[in-house]
mmCIF file of C-alpha atoms in Angstrom:
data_model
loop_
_atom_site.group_PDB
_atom_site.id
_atom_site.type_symbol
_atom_site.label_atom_id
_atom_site.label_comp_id
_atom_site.label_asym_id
_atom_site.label_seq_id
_atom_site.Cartn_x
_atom_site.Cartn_y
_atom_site.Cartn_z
ATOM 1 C CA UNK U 1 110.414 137.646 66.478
ATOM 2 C CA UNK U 2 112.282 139.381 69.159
ATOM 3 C CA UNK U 3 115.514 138.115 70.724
ATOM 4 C CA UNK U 4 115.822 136.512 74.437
ATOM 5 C CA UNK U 5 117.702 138.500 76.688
ATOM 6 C CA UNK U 6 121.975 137.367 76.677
ATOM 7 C CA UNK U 7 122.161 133.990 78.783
ATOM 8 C CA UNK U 8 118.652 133.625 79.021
ATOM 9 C CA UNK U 9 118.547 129.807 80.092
ATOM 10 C CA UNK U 10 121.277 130.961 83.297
ATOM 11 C CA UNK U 11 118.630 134.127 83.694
ATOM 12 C CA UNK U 12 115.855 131.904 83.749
ATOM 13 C CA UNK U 13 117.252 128.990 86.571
ATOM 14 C CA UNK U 14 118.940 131.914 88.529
ATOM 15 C CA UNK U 15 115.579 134.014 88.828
ATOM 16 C CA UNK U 16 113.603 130.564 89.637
ATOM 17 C CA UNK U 17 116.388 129.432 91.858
ATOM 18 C CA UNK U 18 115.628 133.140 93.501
ATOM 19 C CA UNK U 19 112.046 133.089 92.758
ATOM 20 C CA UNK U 20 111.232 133.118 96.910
ATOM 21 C CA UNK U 21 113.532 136.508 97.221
ATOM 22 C CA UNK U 22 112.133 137.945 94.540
ATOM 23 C CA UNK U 23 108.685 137.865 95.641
ATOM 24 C CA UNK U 24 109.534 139.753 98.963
ATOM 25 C CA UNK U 25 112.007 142.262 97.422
ATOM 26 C CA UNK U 26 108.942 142.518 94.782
ATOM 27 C CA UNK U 27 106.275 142.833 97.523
ATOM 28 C CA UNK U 28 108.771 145.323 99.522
ATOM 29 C CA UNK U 29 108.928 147.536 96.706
ATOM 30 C CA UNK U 30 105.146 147.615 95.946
ATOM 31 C CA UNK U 31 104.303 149.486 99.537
ATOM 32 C CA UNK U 32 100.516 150.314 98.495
ATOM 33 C CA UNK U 33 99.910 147.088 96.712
ATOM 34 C CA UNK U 34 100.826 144.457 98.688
ATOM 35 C CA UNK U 35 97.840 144.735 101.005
ATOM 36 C CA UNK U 36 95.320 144.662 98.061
ATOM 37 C CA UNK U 37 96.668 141.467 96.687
ATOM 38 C CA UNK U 38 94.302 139.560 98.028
ATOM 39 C CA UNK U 39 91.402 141.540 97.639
ATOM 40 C CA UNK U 40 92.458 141.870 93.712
ATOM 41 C CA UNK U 41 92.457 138.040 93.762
ATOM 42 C CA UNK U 42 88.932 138.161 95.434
ATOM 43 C CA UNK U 43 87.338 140.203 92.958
ATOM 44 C CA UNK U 44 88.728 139.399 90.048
ATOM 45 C CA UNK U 45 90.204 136.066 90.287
ATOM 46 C CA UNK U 46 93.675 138.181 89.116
ATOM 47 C CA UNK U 47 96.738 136.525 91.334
ATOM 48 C CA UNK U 48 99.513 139.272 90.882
ATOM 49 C CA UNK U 49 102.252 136.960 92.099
ATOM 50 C CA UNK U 50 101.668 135.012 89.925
ATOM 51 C CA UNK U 51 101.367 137.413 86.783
ATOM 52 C CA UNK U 52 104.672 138.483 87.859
ATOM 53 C CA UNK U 53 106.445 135.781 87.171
ATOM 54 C CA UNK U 54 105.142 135.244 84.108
ATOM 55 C CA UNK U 55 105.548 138.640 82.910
ATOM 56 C CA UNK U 56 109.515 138.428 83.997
ATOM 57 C CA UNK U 57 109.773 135.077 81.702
ATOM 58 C CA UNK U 58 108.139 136.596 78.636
ATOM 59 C CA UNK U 59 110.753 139.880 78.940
ATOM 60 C CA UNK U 60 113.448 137.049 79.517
ATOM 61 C CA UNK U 61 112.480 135.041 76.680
ATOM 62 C CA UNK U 62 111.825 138.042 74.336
ATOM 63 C CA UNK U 63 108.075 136.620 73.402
ATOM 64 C CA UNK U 64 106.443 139.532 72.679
ATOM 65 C CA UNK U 65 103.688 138.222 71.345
ATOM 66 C CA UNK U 66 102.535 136.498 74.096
ATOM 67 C CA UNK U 67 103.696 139.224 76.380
ATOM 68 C CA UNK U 68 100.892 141.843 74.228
ATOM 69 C CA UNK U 69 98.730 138.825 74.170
ATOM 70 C CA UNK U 70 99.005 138.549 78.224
ATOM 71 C CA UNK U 71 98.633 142.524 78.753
ATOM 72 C CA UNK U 72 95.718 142.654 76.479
ATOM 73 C CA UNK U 73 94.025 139.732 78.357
ATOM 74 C CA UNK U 74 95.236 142.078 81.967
ATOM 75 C CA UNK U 75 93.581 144.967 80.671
ATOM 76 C CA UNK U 76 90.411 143.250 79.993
ATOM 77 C CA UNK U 77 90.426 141.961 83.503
ATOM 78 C CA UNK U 78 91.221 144.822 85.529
ATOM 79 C CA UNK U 79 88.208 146.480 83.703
ATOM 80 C CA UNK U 80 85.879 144.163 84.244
ATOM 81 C CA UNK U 81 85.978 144.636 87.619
ATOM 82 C CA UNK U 82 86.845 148.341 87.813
ATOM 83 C CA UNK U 83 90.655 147.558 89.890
ATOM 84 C CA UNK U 84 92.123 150.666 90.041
ATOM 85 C CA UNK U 85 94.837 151.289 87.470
ATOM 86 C CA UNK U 86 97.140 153.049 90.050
ATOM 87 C CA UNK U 87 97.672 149.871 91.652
ATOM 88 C CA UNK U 88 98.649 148.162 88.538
ATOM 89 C CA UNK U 89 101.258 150.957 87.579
ATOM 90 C CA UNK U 90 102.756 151.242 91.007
ATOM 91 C CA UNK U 91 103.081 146.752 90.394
ATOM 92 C CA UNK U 92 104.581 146.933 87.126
ATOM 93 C CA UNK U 93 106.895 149.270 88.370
ATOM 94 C CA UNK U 94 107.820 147.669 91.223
ATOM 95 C CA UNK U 95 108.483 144.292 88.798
ATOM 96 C CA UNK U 96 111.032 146.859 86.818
ATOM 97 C CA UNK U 97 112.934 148.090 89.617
ATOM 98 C CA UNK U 98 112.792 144.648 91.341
ATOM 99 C CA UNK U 99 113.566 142.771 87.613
ATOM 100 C CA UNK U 100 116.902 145.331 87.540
ATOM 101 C CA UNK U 101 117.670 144.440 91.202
ATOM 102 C CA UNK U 102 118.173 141.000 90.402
ATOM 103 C CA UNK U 103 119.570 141.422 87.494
ATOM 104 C CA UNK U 104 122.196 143.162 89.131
ATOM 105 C CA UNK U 105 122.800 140.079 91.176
ATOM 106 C CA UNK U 106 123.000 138.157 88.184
ATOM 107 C CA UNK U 107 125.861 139.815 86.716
ATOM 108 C CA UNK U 108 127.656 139.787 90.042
ATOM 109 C CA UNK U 109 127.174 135.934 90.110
ATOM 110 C CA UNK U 110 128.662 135.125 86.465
ATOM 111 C CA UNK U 111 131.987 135.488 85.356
ATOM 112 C CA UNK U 112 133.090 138.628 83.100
ATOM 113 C CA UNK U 113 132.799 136.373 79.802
ATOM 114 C CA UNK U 114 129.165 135.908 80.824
ATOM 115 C CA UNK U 115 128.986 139.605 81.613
ATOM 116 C CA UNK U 116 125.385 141.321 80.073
ATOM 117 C CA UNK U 117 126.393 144.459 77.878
ATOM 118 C CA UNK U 118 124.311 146.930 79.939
ATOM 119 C CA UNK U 119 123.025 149.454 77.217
ATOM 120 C CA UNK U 120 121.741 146.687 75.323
ATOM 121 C CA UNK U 121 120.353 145.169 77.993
ATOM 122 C CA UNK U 122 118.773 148.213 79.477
ATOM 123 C CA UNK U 123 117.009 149.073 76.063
ATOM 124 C CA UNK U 124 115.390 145.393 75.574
ATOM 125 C CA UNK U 125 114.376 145.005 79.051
ATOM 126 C CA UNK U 126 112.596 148.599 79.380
ATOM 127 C CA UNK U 127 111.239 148.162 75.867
ATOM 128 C CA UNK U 128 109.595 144.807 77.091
ATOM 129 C CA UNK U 129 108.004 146.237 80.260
ATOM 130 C CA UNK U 130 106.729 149.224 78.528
ATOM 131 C CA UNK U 131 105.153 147.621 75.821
ATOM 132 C CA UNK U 132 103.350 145.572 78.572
ATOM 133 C CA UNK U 133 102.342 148.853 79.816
ATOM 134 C CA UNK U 134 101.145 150.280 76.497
ATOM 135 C CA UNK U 135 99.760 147.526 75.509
ATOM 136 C CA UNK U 136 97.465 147.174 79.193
ATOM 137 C CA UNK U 137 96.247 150.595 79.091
ATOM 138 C CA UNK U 138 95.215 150.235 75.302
ATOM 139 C CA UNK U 139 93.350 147.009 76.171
ATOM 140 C CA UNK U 140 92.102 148.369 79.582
ATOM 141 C CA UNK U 141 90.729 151.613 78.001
ATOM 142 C CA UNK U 142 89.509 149.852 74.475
ATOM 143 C CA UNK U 143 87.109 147.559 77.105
ATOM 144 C CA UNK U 144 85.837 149.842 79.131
ATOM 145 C CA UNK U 145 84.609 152.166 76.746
ATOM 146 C CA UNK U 146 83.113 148.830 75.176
ATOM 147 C CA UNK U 147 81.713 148.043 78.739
ATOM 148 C CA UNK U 148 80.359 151.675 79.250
ATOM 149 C CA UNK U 149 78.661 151.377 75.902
ATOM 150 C CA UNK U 150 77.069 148.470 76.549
ATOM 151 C CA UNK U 151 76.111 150.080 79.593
ATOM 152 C CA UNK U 152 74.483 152.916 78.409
ATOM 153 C CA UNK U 153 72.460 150.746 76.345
ATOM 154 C CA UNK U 154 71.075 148.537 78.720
ATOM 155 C CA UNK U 155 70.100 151.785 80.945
ATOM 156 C CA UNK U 156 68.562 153.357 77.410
ATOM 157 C CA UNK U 157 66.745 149.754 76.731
ATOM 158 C CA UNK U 158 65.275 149.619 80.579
ATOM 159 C CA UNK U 159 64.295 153.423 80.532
ATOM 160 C CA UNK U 160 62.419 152.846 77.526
ATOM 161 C CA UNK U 161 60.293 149.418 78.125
ATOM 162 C CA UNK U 162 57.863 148.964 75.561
ATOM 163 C CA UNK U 163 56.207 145.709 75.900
ATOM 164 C CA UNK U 164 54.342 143.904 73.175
ATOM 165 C CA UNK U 165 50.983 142.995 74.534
ATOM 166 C CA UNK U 166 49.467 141.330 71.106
ATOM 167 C CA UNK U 167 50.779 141.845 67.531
ATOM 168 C CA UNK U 168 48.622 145.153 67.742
ATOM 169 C CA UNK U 169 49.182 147.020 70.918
ATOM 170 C CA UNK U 170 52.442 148.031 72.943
ATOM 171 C CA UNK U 171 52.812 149.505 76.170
ATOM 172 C CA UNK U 172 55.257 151.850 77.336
ATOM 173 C CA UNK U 173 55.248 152.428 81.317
ATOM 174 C CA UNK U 174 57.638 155.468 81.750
ATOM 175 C CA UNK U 175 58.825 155.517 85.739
ATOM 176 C CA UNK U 176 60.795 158.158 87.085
ATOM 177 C CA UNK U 177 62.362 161.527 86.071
ATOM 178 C CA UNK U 178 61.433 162.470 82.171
ATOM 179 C CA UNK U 179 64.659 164.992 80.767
ATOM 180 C CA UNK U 180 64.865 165.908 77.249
ATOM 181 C CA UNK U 181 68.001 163.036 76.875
ATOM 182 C CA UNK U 182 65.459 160.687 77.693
ATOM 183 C CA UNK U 183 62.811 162.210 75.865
ATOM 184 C CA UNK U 184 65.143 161.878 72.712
ATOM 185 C CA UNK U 185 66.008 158.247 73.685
ATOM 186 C CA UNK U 186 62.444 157.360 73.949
ATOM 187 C CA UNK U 187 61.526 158.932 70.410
ATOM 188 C CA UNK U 188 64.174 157.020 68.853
ATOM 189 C CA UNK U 189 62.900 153.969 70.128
ATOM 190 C CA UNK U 190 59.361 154.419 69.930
ATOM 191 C CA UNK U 191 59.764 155.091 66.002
ATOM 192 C CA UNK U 192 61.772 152.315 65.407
ATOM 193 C CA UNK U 193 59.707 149.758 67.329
ATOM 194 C CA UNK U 194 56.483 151.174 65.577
ATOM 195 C CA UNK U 195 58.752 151.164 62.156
ATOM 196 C CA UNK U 196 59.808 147.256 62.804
ATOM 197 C CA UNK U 197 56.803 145.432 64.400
ATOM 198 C CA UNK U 198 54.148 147.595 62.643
ATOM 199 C CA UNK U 199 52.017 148.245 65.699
ATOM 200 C CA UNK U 200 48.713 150.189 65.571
ATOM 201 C CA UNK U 201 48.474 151.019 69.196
ATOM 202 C CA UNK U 202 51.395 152.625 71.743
ATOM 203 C CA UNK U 203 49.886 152.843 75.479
ATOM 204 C CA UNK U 204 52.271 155.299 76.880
ATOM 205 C CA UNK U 205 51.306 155.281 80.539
ATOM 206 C CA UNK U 206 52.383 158.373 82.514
ATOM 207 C CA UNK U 207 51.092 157.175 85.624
ATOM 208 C CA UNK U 208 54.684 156.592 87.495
ATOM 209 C CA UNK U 209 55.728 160.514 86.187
ATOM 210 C CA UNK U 210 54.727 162.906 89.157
ATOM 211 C CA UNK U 211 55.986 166.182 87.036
ATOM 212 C CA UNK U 212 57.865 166.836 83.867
ATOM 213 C CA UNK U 213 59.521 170.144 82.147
ATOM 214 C CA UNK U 214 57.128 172.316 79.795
ATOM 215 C CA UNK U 215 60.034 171.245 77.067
ATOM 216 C CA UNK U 216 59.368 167.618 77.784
ATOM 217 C CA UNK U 217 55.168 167.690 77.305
ATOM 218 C CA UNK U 218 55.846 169.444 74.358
ATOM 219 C CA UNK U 219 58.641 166.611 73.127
ATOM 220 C CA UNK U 220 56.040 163.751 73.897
ATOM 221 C CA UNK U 221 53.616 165.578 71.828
ATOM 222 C CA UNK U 222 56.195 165.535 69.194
ATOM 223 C CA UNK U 223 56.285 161.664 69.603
ATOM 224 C CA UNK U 224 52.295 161.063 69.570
ATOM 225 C CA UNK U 225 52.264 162.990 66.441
ATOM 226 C CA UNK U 226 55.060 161.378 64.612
ATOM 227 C CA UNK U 227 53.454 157.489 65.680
ATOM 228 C CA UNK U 228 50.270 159.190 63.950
ATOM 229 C CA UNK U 229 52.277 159.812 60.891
ATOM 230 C CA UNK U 230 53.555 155.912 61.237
ATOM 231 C CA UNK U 231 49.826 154.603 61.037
ATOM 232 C CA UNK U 232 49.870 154.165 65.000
ATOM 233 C CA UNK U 233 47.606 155.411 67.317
ATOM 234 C CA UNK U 234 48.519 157.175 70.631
ATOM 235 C CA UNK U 235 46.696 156.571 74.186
ATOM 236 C CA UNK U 236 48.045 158.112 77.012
ATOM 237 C CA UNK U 237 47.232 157.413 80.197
ATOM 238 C CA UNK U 238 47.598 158.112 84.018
ATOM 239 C CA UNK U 239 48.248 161.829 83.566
ATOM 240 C CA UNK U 240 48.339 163.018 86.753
ATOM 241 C CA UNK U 241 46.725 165.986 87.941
ATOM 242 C CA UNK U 242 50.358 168.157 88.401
ATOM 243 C CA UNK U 243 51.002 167.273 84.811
ATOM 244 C CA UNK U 244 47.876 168.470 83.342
ATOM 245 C CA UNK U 245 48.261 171.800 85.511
ATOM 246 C CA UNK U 246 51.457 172.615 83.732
ATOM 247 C CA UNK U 247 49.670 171.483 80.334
ATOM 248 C CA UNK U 248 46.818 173.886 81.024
ATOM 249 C CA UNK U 249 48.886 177.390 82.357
ATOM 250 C CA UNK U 250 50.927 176.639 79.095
ATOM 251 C CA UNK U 251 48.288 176.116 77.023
ATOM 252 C CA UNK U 252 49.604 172.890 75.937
ATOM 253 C CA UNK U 253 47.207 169.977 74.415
ATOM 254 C CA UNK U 254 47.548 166.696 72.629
ATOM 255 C CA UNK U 255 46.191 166.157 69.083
ATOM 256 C CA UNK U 256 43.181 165.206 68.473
ATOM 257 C CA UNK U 257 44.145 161.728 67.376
ATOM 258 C CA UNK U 258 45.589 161.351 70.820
ATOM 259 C CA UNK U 259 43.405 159.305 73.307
ATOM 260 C CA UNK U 260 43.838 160.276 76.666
ATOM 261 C CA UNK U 261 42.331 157.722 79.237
ATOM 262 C CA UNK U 262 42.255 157.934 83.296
ATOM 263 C CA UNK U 263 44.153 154.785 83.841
ATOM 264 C CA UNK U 264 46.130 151.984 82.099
ATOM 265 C CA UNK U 265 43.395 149.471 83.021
ATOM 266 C CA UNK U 266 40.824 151.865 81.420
ATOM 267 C CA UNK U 267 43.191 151.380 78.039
ATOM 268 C CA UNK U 268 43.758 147.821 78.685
ATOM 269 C CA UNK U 269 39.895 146.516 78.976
ATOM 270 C CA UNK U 270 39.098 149.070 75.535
ATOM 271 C CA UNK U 271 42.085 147.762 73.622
ATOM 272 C CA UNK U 272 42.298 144.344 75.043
ATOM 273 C CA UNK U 273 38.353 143.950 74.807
ATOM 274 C CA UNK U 274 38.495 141.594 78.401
#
């Protein structure tokens, strides 16, 4: 376990004793943050003042542990709710240069016995607040990647909606703009859903598509054939009359063990039998 800084219990009662001065030397150092403090606290319930303090006790104190503990938990935070990072390095910098300042005062106040042997000093004090830093930007990063993940698989999982209508028959409404990322993406999930639940019908209704890429057709044909090979049938329905254009100048067709039907009601009352 690290080592608290020399005369840490003086440090401690002279920096609360000067806890008021340090906040406006802090807040006069920290020119671009100081108006977003209480935005910061709005958004993400993250009181900088406050954090301050604490982080100047934990360098003081030499906890380390709870100092990576208290950065990691930062990180997390100011990811959550996308804070930009410049803010937090211009703080944590201003807590350094403000941390030295008093410091300074410190020494000046205590007799030469008491005196703080500056190179020593200087090393465990920087060491401190950098590890804070490391140890934020590891945890910040780390999360949001985690975040963005989860992201990206919420907008993969929405994009490609296939909804169970018995233990037979699935739908899949596809809405918007058809690429061949989101062709992939819906092949992948088609195959496993068809693979998992053992469904015999996919309705893949085209109905909300108003044009799609030669490349893209030719990719859903892919898919109808390989839910063929999975003992599932394919229906598609709502092609509109811009799709099939394209399909016929590129002399592009479905299988013939792909039923094509003029509208997802059509499939619903054959499949559904109401």
């Amino acid at each position: 376990m690290a080592q608290s800084l020399q005369n840490s219990l003086e440090l401690q009662i002279f920096f609360d004793t000067n806890s008021k001065d340090f906040e406006e030397s802090l807040l006069n150092e920290a020119v671009n943050v100081k108006d977003k403090i209480e935005e910061i606290l709005s958004i993400g319930n993250i009181d900088l003042v406050t954090n301050a303090h604490k982080l100047v006790i934990y360098i003081i104190d030499g906890q380390e542990k709870e100092l990576k503990l208290f950065a990691k938990q930062e990180g997390m935070a100011w990811a959550t709710h996308s804070i930009e990072l410049t803010f937090k390095l211009e703080w944590v910098q201003a807590i350094r240069r403000t941390f030295w300042k008093y410091l300074e005062k410190f020494c000046e106040s205590v007799s030469r016995d008491k005196a703080m042997n500056f190179f020593r000093l200087e090393k465990e004090v920087n060491t401190r607040i950098d590890l804070f830093l490391n140890a934020f930007f590891l945890s910040y990063s780390t999360y949001k990647d985690s975040l963005l993940k989860a992201h990206q698989q919420l907008v993969e999982n929405l994009s490609v909606p296939i909804i169970p209508i018995n233990n037979s028959v699935c739908i899949l409404p596809l809405i918007g703009a058809v690429d061949d990322q989101r062709s992939s993406i819906i092949e992948e999930k088609v195959l496993t859903e068809i693979g998992n639940t053992h469904i015999q019908t996919l309705i893949i209704d085209l109905s909300g598509i108003a044009s799609m890429e030669p490349e893209v057709i030719q990719h859903l044909m892919k898919i109808s054939e390989g839910t063929a090979l999975m003992g599932c049938s394919t229906v598609i329905t709502g092609l509109r009359a811009e799709v099939v254009r394209q399909m016929i100048h590129s002399n592009m067709h479905f299988d013939e063990k792909t039923k094509t039907l003029g509208t997802l009601q059509q499939a619903l009352k054959e499949y559904l039998k109401y």
